[in-house]
Every structure is written in C-alpha cells, then in structure tokens.
Amino acid sequence: MGGEDLVHFCAPARLIMGTGARERLPALLYRLGYRRGLVVTDTFFTSSTPWVWELVAAGHAHGVTLTVYDGGAPDPTTTLCDAATAALRADADVAAIDHVIAMGGGSNIDLAKALCLTLPGGAPIRSFIGRIDSATPVLPLVAMPTTAGTGSEATPGAILVDPDNATKVAVMDNRLRPAVALIDPEFTFTCPPRVTADAGIDALTHAIESYVTMDAARFDLRDDPDPGYSGRNPMTMLFAHESIRLCARHLRRSLADHDVAAMREARVGMSHASLYAALSYGSAGLNAVHGIAYAVAGLTHLSHGTTNAVMLPYVLDALRDVRRDELLTIARLFDIADTDADTAVARLPVVLRDLIHALGVPVTLEACGIREDDLDTLTRDALAVTRLAKAFPVPDVAARYARIVRNAWDGTLAFDDAPMQRRVA
C-alpha cells in the first residue's frame, strides 16, 4: 500500500445498526418521502416469523403502504427474477412503488436488487449483465439482513444463477447499493446453527479476502469512472482488520447455544463483523476464494458459505510469498503466538481449517463430493470468472489456481509437511 493508491469508497447512503433497530424503519421511510413499497422476502419469514407483518402494520401506521412478495428462494435464478418481474408488474398495487425492501439473507437481498432494475421497465435481468446505462432507472433499496455473513446490504452487486449453464452471474452498479442498510442483530438470534456457521465463515472470508486482495494502484478499473470494485486501500483494510478481529473473537461463540446470553452477545459481534467485512469487500473486491468457490458450487450445489470455507485455507496458503505481512497480522488476531513469523504465517491456514472443521463444514474438495477427474474442469471454470481471477495478487494466476485446487482436494497445506520441530515451535 502506498500514497499512490486510489481510494474509491462506496457505501450505503444510510447505515443503521442496533438491536431492535427495525422499529425505526417506518418513520424513516416516511421521512425520506417513500409512500408505497414492495417487501421482497420468502415464505419462511411470512409464515414463521412476525417480522414481515409487523413491518407492514407499522408502515401503514406511518402512512407507508407495503405490498409483500414472498417468492424468494435460495440462490435465486435469472428465471425467478424475470417471472417475479412479470407477475409484479401486472399487480396494480406494485405499479406505483417508490422503493423496495429486502428482508432475509443474501439470496433475498440479491433478488430485491435485481427487481430494483427490472420492475421500472420490465426488461429481463440478463440485459443488465455488464455495464448498466446511466439512464436506466433504479428503484431505491432498503436492505434488512437476517443473517450475519452475506454483506449484500453494503455491496453494489446482485448474484443470480443462470439456469442455462448453472453458473452464477453478477449484475453490478453502485446504484444497487442500498439507500438504507438496517442491521438488527435480533434477526440473527433465532438462526439455526448451520445457517449461523455458514454465514459467519462467509463474513470471515469476505474480510480476509479483501484484506489480501489486489492493491488499488494495480487494480484494473477498465476506465470506469464509477467502479463497483477498485482494489484494497487503507480505508477498506481498516474495516477488514476490525471484521477479522471480531470474527476471531465471536464466530465460534456465536454457536454456543448452551449459554444464551453469550450466544446473543457473540451474534451481535458477528453482525458488526459482517457489516465491516462488507464495507471492505464492497469497495476492494474479492478474488480466488470466491472465484473457485463459484465453480465448486456449480459442481456440488453446496451452500455459498460452505464452498467459500473449504477454499479459504488453501488460498491463504498460496499467498504466503506475496502477502506475508498481512497473513502475519491475521495470525496474531487468531492468537497464533509462534515467535518465528514464517511459522506463524504457515500455521494460520491450519488454524482456519481446524476452525472450519469445528463448525461442521467439509475441509477438502473430496469431502465436498468433487472427483479427482473434475479438478481440471473446476480450475478452468474458476479461471473463467475473470473479474475475480484478475484481482488475485500473484504471478501466473492459472498455475496458482491449479495448485490451490489440487491441494484443496488432497487436503495438503504447507505447514502439514513442515519439519516436526517447526510445527511444534
């Protein structure tokens, strides 16, 4: 990092965080001039929680009419978005909406972002892949995440699955960053352990990956005057560092349901960690962990958190030669106390692999169901996500990806092969 780095930092216009903060939203909507909104969620929240209908009733009391669409689904597809667009545009109650509210995890927020683009004109979501014309109308979004991990409430992108080829596509524009990001940790208190673990490791991955990604001075902006992602800079690294610190302290404790008070305290901490990670990667961008994880998900259909988790230790192991100082900082945040810095850096991927295993997540590609015969295809598919491959700060990205994939299948980390006297140092 140096003085020549570009700082291009984007965030939601308003960030509101606090237990019970959702109760502040209806009055704020009215204050912002919103009068008719669409709540994008799924049937779990409309049938198993009171939150959606409490929001609708409170909105009505404040002069804001809210229509509910609960057709959200995990890993929403372009087909789902287009079908929802057609159905909603045919609804007279939706015709005059002036904002969209997302309630749920990253999938619901991604779908809501996509609908902010498609509802004004009815165009299919695929038409917005790539650069979006500045004249394209975009409805303002209010994001209310119910998990602590995705960070979609602070990012410029919507990730959807294209069912034609089972790959994930990204719709990107800074106008898709929410006008209001409202983070109420109480939403996470009733999350089941599996969801909490997946979301938590996702937050940690976002923080670490953006902390070690391409510097802003080297990032390819493609002459874009308003890039969604622009490489790491001192500001993004501050947020990433704090997120990593919070994850190291709270991630494992957020699953300790034998102590409700401690669990809730930890989940508040993870809500902060998730947001700070999003504020980092939402401008810095990501790289190989997500790039390879997308390809793993295409072959296995495992959750986003799981596919990120399995790749994280092996990607960090492959960065020891170019991000030694940053990895040492992360190692110290995880209380890795080896006096020899190289030993501490080499131990870090092992410590993270052990943490991931303790959360009940597979730690090798073989355990994820990937066959050895699939490795070349997996590497090729990962490299095809060029926006992430280009941000990986190593020479010869293709060779490094191939080695990471092979090591992740074998379960091999450098520290495992270190001499015994070094491993016990």
GROMACS .gro file of C-alpha atoms in nm:
model
  425
    1MET     CA    1   0.000   0.000   0.000
    2GLY     CA    2   0.128   0.344  -0.085
    3GLY     CA    3   0.038   0.706  -0.131
    4GLU     CA    4  -0.040   0.644  -0.497
    5ASP     CA    5  -0.337   0.421  -0.414
    6LEU     CA    6  -0.678   0.533  -0.532
    7VAL     CA    7  -0.942   0.548  -0.261
    8HIS     CA    8  -1.276   0.494  -0.427
    9PHE     CA    9  -1.501   0.401  -0.138
   10CYS     CA   10  -1.874   0.346  -0.170
   11ALA     CA   11  -2.123   0.256   0.100
   12PRO     CA   12  -2.499   0.267   0.156
   13ALA     CA   13  -2.637   0.619   0.199
   14ARG     CA   14  -2.758   0.530   0.548
   15LEU     CA   15  -2.631   0.259   0.783
   16ILE     CA   16  -2.844   0.184   1.089
   17MET     CA   17  -2.737  -0.086   1.332
   18GLY     CA   18  -2.865  -0.191   1.671
   19THR     CA   19  -3.077  -0.447   1.849
   20GLY     CA   20  -3.438  -0.358   1.779
   21ALA     CA   21  -3.335  -0.105   1.511
   22ARG     CA   22  -3.603  -0.239   1.272
   23GLU     CA   23  -3.862  -0.046   1.475
   24ARG     CA   24  -3.708   0.278   1.345
   25LEU     CA   25  -3.764   0.198   0.980
   26PRO     CA   26  -4.129   0.301   0.917
   27ALA     CA   27  -4.079   0.656   1.044
   28LEU     CA   28  -3.758   0.683   0.842
   29LEU     CA   29  -3.933   0.566   0.525
   30TYR     CA   30  -4.189   0.840   0.567
   31ARG     CA   31  -3.918   1.097   0.643
   32LEU     CA   32  -3.740   1.003   0.320
   33GLY     CA   33  -4.057   1.061   0.121
   34TYR     CA   34  -4.140   0.697   0.049
   35ARG     CA   35  -4.508   0.615   0.042
   36ARG     CA   36  -4.552   0.282  -0.135
   37GLY     CA   37  -4.304  -0.004  -0.114
   38LEU     CA   38  -4.253  -0.367  -0.206
   39VAL     CA   39  -4.119  -0.608   0.058
   40VAL     CA   40  -3.915  -0.889  -0.103
   41THR     CA   41  -3.881  -1.191   0.125
   42ASP     CA   42  -3.970  -1.561   0.134
   43THR     CA   43  -4.238  -1.782   0.284
   44PHE     CA   44  -4.033  -1.862   0.593
   45PHE     CA   45  -4.049  -1.502   0.705
   46THR     CA   46  -4.415  -1.454   0.615
   47SER     CA   47  -4.530  -1.778   0.779
   48SER     CA   48  -4.284  -1.848   1.061
   49THR     CA   49  -4.193  -1.503   1.195
   50PRO     CA   50  -4.398  -1.195   1.283
   51TRP     CA   51  -4.142  -0.958   1.131
   52VAL     CA   52  -4.292  -0.902   0.786
   53TRP     CA   53  -4.643  -0.833   0.906
   54GLU     CA   54  -4.521  -0.616   1.194
   55LEU     CA   55  -4.337  -0.406   0.936
   56VAL     CA   56  -4.643  -0.383   0.711
   57ALA     CA   57  -4.863  -0.275   1.004
   58ALA     CA   58  -4.607  -0.023   1.131
   59GLY     CA   59  -4.564   0.114   0.781
   60HIS     CA   60  -4.939   0.162   0.750
   61ALA     CA   61  -4.946   0.347   1.083
   62HIS     CA   62  -4.683   0.586   0.946
   63GLY     CA   63  -4.854   0.642   0.612
   64VAL     CA   64  -4.643   0.397   0.410
   65THR     CA   65  -4.822   0.119   0.218
   66LEU     CA   66  -4.621  -0.201   0.178
   67THR     CA   67  -4.701  -0.489  -0.059
   68VAL     CA   68  -4.538  -0.825   0.016
   69TYR     CA   69  -4.373  -1.058  -0.236
   70ASP     CA   70  -4.260  -1.378  -0.062
   71GLY     CA   71  -4.138  -1.576  -0.361
   72GLY     CA   72  -3.771  -1.552  -0.267
   73ALA     CA   73  -3.561  -1.869  -0.286
   74PRO     CA   74  -3.206  -1.978  -0.208
   75ASP     CA   75  -2.966  -1.890  -0.490
   76PRO     CA   76  -3.229  -1.703  -0.696
   77THR     CA   77  -3.216  -1.758  -1.069
   78THR     CA   78  -3.250  -1.520  -1.359
   79THR     CA   79  -3.568  -1.710  -1.445
   80LEU     CA   80  -3.714  -1.643  -1.100
   81CYS     CA   81  -3.634  -1.274  -1.128
   82ASP     CA   82  -3.798  -1.243  -1.470
   83ALA     CA   83  -4.108  -1.436  -1.358
   84ALA     CA   84  -4.138  -1.220  -1.046
   85THR     CA   85  -4.097  -0.907  -1.256
   86ALA     CA   86  -4.381  -1.006  -1.489
   87ALA     CA   87  -4.614  -1.102  -1.204
   88LEU     CA   88  -4.544  -0.790  -1.000
   89ARG     CA   89  -4.576  -0.551  -1.293
   90ALA     CA   90  -4.922  -0.696  -1.354
   91ASP     CA   91  -5.023  -0.610  -0.996
   92ALA     CA   92  -5.181  -0.265  -0.971
   93ASP     CA   93  -5.056  -0.229  -0.612
   94VAL     CA   94  -4.697  -0.256  -0.735
   95ALA     CA   95  -4.724  -0.021  -1.030
   96ALA     CA   96  -4.667   0.291  -0.819
   97ILE     CA   97  -4.398   0.163  -0.579
   98ASP     CA   98  -4.123   0.409  -0.496
   99HIS     CA   99  -3.890   0.175  -0.304
  100VAL     CA  100  -3.810  -0.191  -0.241
  101ILE     CA  101  -3.738  -0.350   0.097
  102ALA     CA  102  -3.541  -0.674   0.122
  103MET     CA  103  -3.581  -0.893   0.429
  104GLY     CA  104  -3.382  -1.213   0.457
  105GLY     CA  105  -3.041  -1.350   0.378
  106GLY     CA  106  -2.821  -1.269   0.082
  107SER     CA  107  -3.047  -1.451  -0.163
  108ASN     CA  108  -3.346  -1.231  -0.085
  109ILE     CA  109  -3.134  -0.916  -0.095
  110ASP     CA  110  -2.985  -1.018  -0.431
  111LEU     CA  111  -3.331  -1.081  -0.575
  112ALA     CA  112  -3.452  -0.746  -0.442
  113LYS     CA  113  -3.157  -0.569  -0.603
  114ALA     CA  114  -3.237  -0.732  -0.934
  115LEU     CA  115  -3.602  -0.630  -0.907
  116CYS     CA  116  -3.493  -0.270  -0.845
  117LEU     CA  117  -3.360  -0.284  -1.201
  118THR     CA  118  -3.628  -0.487  -1.375
  119LEU     CA  119  -3.951  -0.351  -1.225
  120PRO     CA  120  -3.933   0.004  -1.369
  121GLY     CA  121  -3.918  -0.109  -1.732
  122GLY     CA  122  -3.983  -0.483  -1.736
  123ALA     CA  123  -3.658  -0.575  -1.914
  124PRO     CA  124  -3.514  -0.923  -1.843
  125ILE     CA  125  -3.239  -0.926  -1.585
  126ARG     CA  126  -2.986  -1.069  -1.832
  127SER     CA  127  -2.999  -0.740  -2.021
  128PHE     CA  128  -2.827  -0.574  -1.723
  129ILE     CA  129  -2.526  -0.806  -1.708
  130GLY     CA  130  -2.222  -0.591  -1.780
  131ARG     CA  131  -2.225  -0.215  -1.768
  132ILE     CA  132  -2.564  -0.059  -1.691
  133ASP     CA  133  -2.655   0.257  -1.876
  134SER     CA  134  -2.663   0.566  -1.657
  135ALA     CA  135  -3.014   0.646  -1.781
  136THR     CA  136  -3.151   0.315  -1.652
  137PRO     CA  137  -3.396   0.384  -1.367
  138VAL     CA  138  -3.315   0.202  -1.043
  139LEU     CA  139  -3.560   0.184  -0.753
  140PRO     CA  140  -3.409   0.268  -0.411
  141LEU     CA  141  -3.349  -0.033  -0.190
  142VAL     CA  142  -3.378  -0.084   0.185
  143ALA     CA  143  -3.185  -0.395   0.296
  144MET     CA  144  -3.263  -0.575   0.622
  145PRO     CA  145  -3.030  -0.877   0.651
  146THR     CA  146  -3.143  -1.155   0.884
  147THR     CA  147  -2.807  -1.335   0.885
  148ALA     CA  148  -2.457  -1.216   0.972
  149GLY     CA  149  -2.244  -1.302   0.676
  150THR     CA  150  -2.352  -1.214   0.326
  151GLY     CA  151  -2.281  -0.841   0.340
  152SER     CA  152  -2.510  -0.779   0.043
  153GLU     CA  153  -2.658  -0.484   0.232
  154ALA     CA  154  -2.342  -0.284   0.156
  155THR     CA  155  -2.234  -0.405  -0.189
  156PRO     CA  156  -2.306  -0.299  -0.547
  157GLY     CA  157  -2.390  -0.640  -0.689
  158ALA     CA  158  -2.670  -0.891  -0.724
  159ILE     CA  159  -2.559  -1.251  -0.776
  160LEU     CA  160  -2.804  -1.476  -0.960
  161VAL     CA  161  -2.785  -1.828  -1.103
  162ASP     CA  162  -2.821  -1.861  -1.479
  163PRO     CA  163  -3.008  -2.194  -1.515
  164ASP     CA  164  -2.898  -2.230  -1.878
  165ASN     CA  165  -2.545  -2.315  -1.770
  166ALA     CA  166  -2.575  -2.347  -1.388
  167THR     CA  167  -2.328  -2.064  -1.331
  168LYS     CA  168  -2.360  -1.751  -1.122
  169VAL     CA  169  -2.384  -1.416  -1.297
  170ALA     CA  170  -2.336  -1.074  -1.147
  171VAL     CA  171  -2.534  -0.755  -1.205
  172MET     CA  172  -2.321  -0.465  -1.084
  173ASP     CA  173  -2.383  -0.095  -1.036
  174ASN     CA  174  -2.317   0.140  -0.745
  175ARG     CA  175  -2.681   0.248  -0.764
  176LEU     CA  176  -2.770  -0.100  -0.639
  177ARG     CA  177  -2.611  -0.024  -0.304
  178PRO     CA  178  -2.899   0.017  -0.061
  179ALA     CA  179  -3.031   0.362   0.017
  180VAL     CA  180  -3.077   0.225   0.370
  181ALA     CA  181  -2.894  -0.070   0.524
  182LEU     CA  182  -3.062  -0.160   0.851
  183ILE     CA  183  -2.883  -0.424   1.055
  184ASP     CA  184  -3.080  -0.553   1.351
  185PRO     CA  185  -2.882  -0.830   1.526
  186GLU     CA  186  -3.205  -0.956   1.686
  187PHE     CA  187  -3.288  -1.110   1.349
  188THR     CA  188  -2.992  -1.346   1.394
  189PHE     CA  189  -3.076  -1.463   1.746
  190THR     CA  190  -3.304  -1.743   1.622
  191CYS     CA  191  -3.089  -1.850   1.326
  192PRO     CA  192  -3.017  -2.225   1.340
  193PRO     CA  193  -2.654  -2.328   1.397
  194ARG     CA  194  -2.593  -2.441   1.038
  195VAL     CA  195  -2.710  -2.107   0.896
  196THR     CA  196  -2.510  -1.917   1.158
  197ALA     CA  197  -2.193  -2.113   1.083
  198ASP     CA  198  -2.228  -2.073   0.706
  199ALA     CA  199  -2.295  -1.701   0.737
  200GLY     CA  200  -2.014  -1.647   0.985
  201ILE     CA  201  -1.750  -1.817   0.775
  202ASP     CA  202  -1.876  -1.614   0.478
  203ALA     CA  203  -1.816  -1.292   0.673
  204LEU     CA  204  -1.467  -1.407   0.773
  205THR     CA  205  -1.388  -1.497   0.414
  206HIS     CA  206  -1.504  -1.157   0.290
  207ALA     CA  207  -1.287  -0.981   0.545
  208ILE     CA  208  -0.972  -1.184   0.488
  209GLU     CA  209  -1.005  -1.197   0.111
  210SER     CA  210  -1.049  -0.822   0.078
  211TYR     CA  211  -0.760  -0.766   0.323
  212VAL     CA  212  -0.519  -0.953   0.095
  213THR     CA  213  -0.662  -0.868  -0.247
  214MET     CA  214  -0.511  -0.659  -0.528
  215ASP     CA  215  -0.391  -0.310  -0.432
  216ALA     CA  216  -0.593  -0.022  -0.571
  217ALA     CA  217  -0.289   0.107  -0.759
  218ARG     CA  218  -0.277  -0.218  -0.963
  219PHE     CA  219  -0.649  -0.286  -0.993
  220ASP     CA  220  -0.790  -0.288  -1.347
  221LEU     CA  221  -1.066  -0.024  -1.346
  222ARG     CA  222  -1.131  -0.061  -1.721
  223ASP     CA  223  -1.165   0.318  -1.749
  224ASP     CA  224  -1.481   0.306  -1.537
  225PRO     CA  225  -1.533   0.642  -1.361
  226ASP     CA  226  -1.758   0.480  -1.101
  227PRO     CA  227  -1.628   0.127  -1.039
  228GLY     CA  228  -1.813  -0.105  -0.808
  229TYR     CA  229  -1.484  -0.261  -0.701
  230SER     CA  230  -1.148  -0.085  -0.712
  231GLY     CA  231  -0.897  -0.287  -0.507
  232ARG     CA  232  -0.791  -0.259  -0.148
  233ASN     CA  233  -0.693   0.074   0.002
  234PRO     CA  234  -0.618   0.193   0.356
  235MET     CA  235  -0.986   0.251   0.432
  236THR     CA  236  -1.104  -0.093   0.320
  237MET     CA  237  -0.821  -0.253   0.517
  238LEU     CA  238  -0.930  -0.079   0.837
  239PHE     CA  239  -1.276  -0.230   0.808
  240ALA     CA  240  -1.136  -0.571   0.712
  241HIS     CA  241  -0.897  -0.575   1.008
  242GLU     CA  242  -1.177  -0.498   1.255
  243SER     CA  243  -1.401  -0.760   1.098
  244ILE     CA  244  -1.132  -1.027   1.126
  245ARG     CA  245  -1.072  -0.932   1.491
  246LEU     CA  246  -1.444  -0.967   1.567
  247CYS     CA  247  -1.472  -1.297   1.382
  248ALA     CA  248  -1.175  -1.439   1.573
  249ARG     CA  249  -1.345  -1.341   1.898
  250HIS     CA  250  -1.711  -1.422   1.824
  251LEU     CA  251  -1.755  -1.675   1.541
  252ARG     CA  252  -1.717  -1.993   1.742
  253ARG     CA  253  -1.904  -1.843   2.042
  254SER     CA  254  -2.200  -1.750   1.820
  255LEU     CA  255  -2.287  -2.121   1.809
  256ALA     CA  256  -2.267  -2.177   2.187
  257ASP     CA  257  -2.641  -2.227   2.243
  258HIS     CA  258  -2.580  -2.368   2.592
  259ASP     CA  259  -2.524  -2.008   2.708
  260VAL     CA  260  -2.795  -1.792   2.555
  261ALA     CA  261  -2.658  -1.462   2.682
  262ALA     CA  262  -2.309  -1.534   2.550
  263MET     CA  263  -2.450  -1.657   2.220
  264ARG     CA  264  -2.652  -1.340   2.172
  265GLU     CA  265  -2.356  -1.122   2.258
  266ALA     CA  266  -2.149  -1.312   2.003
  267ARG     CA  267  -2.417  -1.280   1.737
  268VAL     CA  268  -2.425  -0.904   1.788
  269GLY     CA  269  -2.048  -0.910   1.742
  270MET     CA  270  -2.082  -1.116   1.424
  271SER     CA  271  -2.343  -0.872   1.290
  272HIS     CA  272  -2.084  -0.597   1.323
  273ALA     CA  273  -1.817  -0.823   1.172
  274SER     CA  274  -2.036  -0.900   0.873
  275LEU     CA  275  -2.109  -0.533   0.806
  276TYR     CA  276  -1.744  -0.426   0.840
  277ALA     CA  277  -1.639  -0.706   0.605
  278ALA     CA  278  -1.898  -0.586   0.355
  279LEU     CA  279  -1.775  -0.228   0.381
  280SER     CA  280  -1.429  -0.363   0.298
  281TYR     CA  281  -1.502  -0.603   0.015
  282GLY     CA  282  -1.785  -0.388  -0.114
  283SER     CA  283  -1.519  -0.150  -0.247
  284ALA     CA  284  -1.200  -0.358  -0.250
  285GLY     CA  285  -1.348  -0.664  -0.416
  286LEU     CA  286  -1.265  -1.033  -0.378
  287ASN     CA  287  -1.052  -1.286  -0.564
  288ALA     CA  288  -0.959  -1.655  -0.568
  289VAL     CA  289  -1.162  -1.789  -0.275
  290HIS     CA  290  -1.488  -1.674  -0.427
  291GLY     CA  291  -1.374  -1.740  -0.782
  292ILE     CA  292  -1.300  -2.107  -0.710
  293ALA     CA  293  -1.597  -2.139  -0.472
  294TYR     CA  294  -1.837  -2.040  -0.751
  295ALA     CA  295  -1.701  -2.326  -0.960
  296VAL     CA  296  -1.727  -2.568  -0.666
  297ALA     CA  297  -2.090  -2.464  -0.614
  298GLY     CA  298  -2.161  -2.527  -0.982
  299LEU     CA  299  -2.047  -2.887  -0.944
  300THR     CA  300  -2.181  -2.963  -0.596
  301HIS     CA  301  -2.468  -2.719  -0.531
  302LEU     CA  302  -2.336  -2.675  -0.178
  303SER     CA  303  -2.407  -2.350   0.007
  304HIS     CA  304  -2.207  -2.038  -0.061
  305GLY     CA  305  -2.064  -2.035   0.291
  306THR     CA  306  -1.953  -2.397   0.264
  307THR     CA  307  -1.780  -2.357  -0.072
  308ASN     CA  308  -1.601  -2.044   0.049
  309ALA     CA  309  -1.495  -2.216   0.369
  310VAL     CA  310  -1.341  -2.519   0.205
  311MET     CA  311  -1.125  -2.300  -0.022
  312LEU     CA  312  -1.014  -2.034   0.227
  313PRO     CA  313  -0.719  -2.216   0.395
  314TYR     CA  314  -0.569  -2.333   0.066
  315VAL     CA  315  -0.590  -1.991  -0.098
  316LEU     CA  316  -0.418  -1.829   0.201
  317ASP     CA  317  -0.151  -2.098   0.193
  318ALA     CA  318  -0.081  -1.998  -0.168
  319LEU     CA  319  -0.040  -1.630  -0.074
  320ARG     CA  320   0.243  -1.669   0.177
  321ASP     CA  321   0.501  -1.540  -0.070
  322VAL     CA  322   0.310  -1.221  -0.163
  323ARG     CA  323   0.104  -1.135   0.147
  324ARG     CA  324   0.332  -1.246   0.431
  325ASP     CA  325   0.289  -0.934   0.646
  326GLU     CA  326  -0.089  -0.932   0.614
  327LEU     CA  327  -0.112  -1.303   0.694
  328LEU     CA  328   0.106  -1.249   1.000
  329THR     CA  329  -0.133  -0.978   1.118
  330ILE     CA  330  -0.426  -1.215   1.075
  331ALA     CA  331  -0.237  -1.491   1.256
  332ARG     CA  332  -0.186  -1.266   1.558
  333LEU     CA  333  -0.558  -1.176   1.559
  334PHE     CA  334  -0.624  -1.551   1.588
  335ASP     CA  335  -0.382  -1.572   1.882
  336ILE     CA  336  -0.116  -1.764   1.687
  337ALA     CA  337   0.179  -1.688   1.910
  338ASP     CA  338   0.479  -1.850   1.735
  339THR     CA  339   0.777  -1.619   1.773
  340ASP     CA  340   0.904  -1.716   1.428
  341ALA     CA  341   0.695  -1.512   1.185
  342ASP     CA  342   0.716  -1.763   0.899
  343THR     CA  343   0.594  -2.039   1.129
  344ALA     CA  344   0.300  -1.825   1.241
  345VAL     CA  345   0.210  -1.746   0.880
  346ALA     CA  346   0.230  -2.113   0.782
  347ARG     CA  347   0.022  -2.216   1.084
  348LEU     CA  348  -0.263  -1.975   1.001
  349PRO     CA  349  -0.425  -2.186   0.724
  350VAL     CA  350  -0.417  -2.489   0.956
  351VAL     CA  351  -0.584  -2.295   1.237
  352LEU     CA  352  -0.854  -2.176   0.997
  353ARG     CA  353  -0.902  -2.528   0.860
  354ASP     CA  354  -0.947  -2.655   1.216
  355LEU     CA  355  -1.199  -2.378   1.286
  356ILE     CA  356  -1.394  -2.464   0.971
  357HIS     CA  357  -1.393  -2.832   1.065
  358ALA     CA  358  -1.518  -2.743   1.414
  359LEU     CA  359  -1.809  -2.559   1.253
  360GLY     CA  360  -1.911  -2.879   1.079
  361VAL     CA  361  -1.800  -2.776   0.730
  362PRO     CA  362  -1.601  -3.002   0.493
  363VAL     CA  363  -1.232  -2.911   0.467
  364THR     CA  364  -1.138  -3.081   0.137
  365LEU     CA  365  -1.286  -3.079  -0.211
  366GLU     CA  366  -1.301  -3.458  -0.199
  367ALA     CA  367  -1.523  -3.433   0.111
  368CYS     CA  368  -1.746  -3.194  -0.086
  369GLY     CA  369  -1.806  -3.466  -0.345
  370ILE     CA  370  -1.563  -3.341  -0.609
  371ARG     CA  371  -1.400  -3.623  -0.807
  372GLU     CA  372  -1.032  -3.611  -0.894
  373ASP     CA  373  -1.131  -3.623  -1.261
  374ASP     CA  374  -1.319  -3.294  -1.208
  375LEU     CA  375  -1.018  -3.090  -1.099
  376ASP     CA  376  -0.911  -2.963  -1.442
  377THR     CA  377  -1.269  -2.862  -1.525
  378LEU     CA  378  -1.306  -2.698  -1.186
  379THR     CA  379  -0.989  -2.495  -1.237
  380ARG     CA  380  -1.096  -2.390  -1.586
  381ASP     CA  381  -1.440  -2.283  -1.463
  382ALA     CA  382  -1.285  -2.086  -1.178
  383LEU     CA  383  -1.048  -1.901  -1.410
  384ALA     CA  384  -1.345  -1.813  -1.630
  385VAL     CA  385  -1.466  -1.583  -1.351
  386THR     CA  386  -1.217  -1.331  -1.481
  387ARG     CA  387  -1.312  -1.035  -1.260
  388LEU     CA  388  -1.200  -1.240  -0.957
  389ALA     CA  389  -0.903  -1.413  -1.118
  390LYS     CA  390  -0.761  -1.077  -1.232
  391ALA     CA  391  -0.771  -0.949  -0.874
  392PHE     CA  392  -0.563  -1.236  -0.733
  393PRO     CA  393  -0.230  -1.069  -0.645
  394VAL     CA  394   0.008  -1.339  -0.768
  395PRO     CA  395   0.218  -1.406  -1.077
  396ASP     CA  396   0.082  -1.674  -1.311
  397VAL     CA  397  -0.273  -1.691  -1.175
  398ALA     CA  398  -0.362  -2.002  -1.377
  399ALA     CA  399  -0.078  -2.207  -1.230
  400ARG     CA  400  -0.157  -2.085  -0.878
  401TYR     CA  401  -0.528  -2.174  -0.920
  402ALA     CA  402  -0.436  -2.525  -1.037
  403ARG     CA  403  -0.212  -2.578  -0.735
  404ILE     CA  404  -0.475  -2.447  -0.494
  405VAL     CA  405  -0.741  -2.677  -0.638
  406ARG     CA  406  -0.512  -2.980  -0.620
  407ASN     CA  407  -0.411  -2.903  -0.261
  408ALA     CA  408  -0.774  -2.847  -0.161
  409TRP     CA  409  -0.868  -3.187  -0.300
  410ASP     CA  410  -0.574  -3.359  -0.131
  411GLY     CA  411  -0.615  -3.159   0.191
  412THR     CA  412  -0.250  -3.051   0.175
  413LEU     CA  413  -0.115  -2.739   0.347
  414ALA     CA  414   0.248  -2.633   0.369
  415PHE     CA  415   0.251  -2.649   0.747
  416ASP     CA  416   0.145  -3.015   0.737
  417ASP     CA  417   0.473  -3.100   0.564
  418ALA     CA  418   0.694  -2.878   0.779
  419PRO     CA  419   0.961  -3.046   0.992
  420MET     CA  420   0.831  -3.157   1.330
  421GLN     CA  421   1.049  -2.909   1.521
  422ARG     CA  422   0.894  -2.623   1.326
  423ARG     CA  423   0.536  -2.749   1.365
  424VAL     CA  424   0.572  -2.757   1.743
  425ALA     CA  425   0.756  -2.426   1.767
   0.00000   0.00000   0.00000
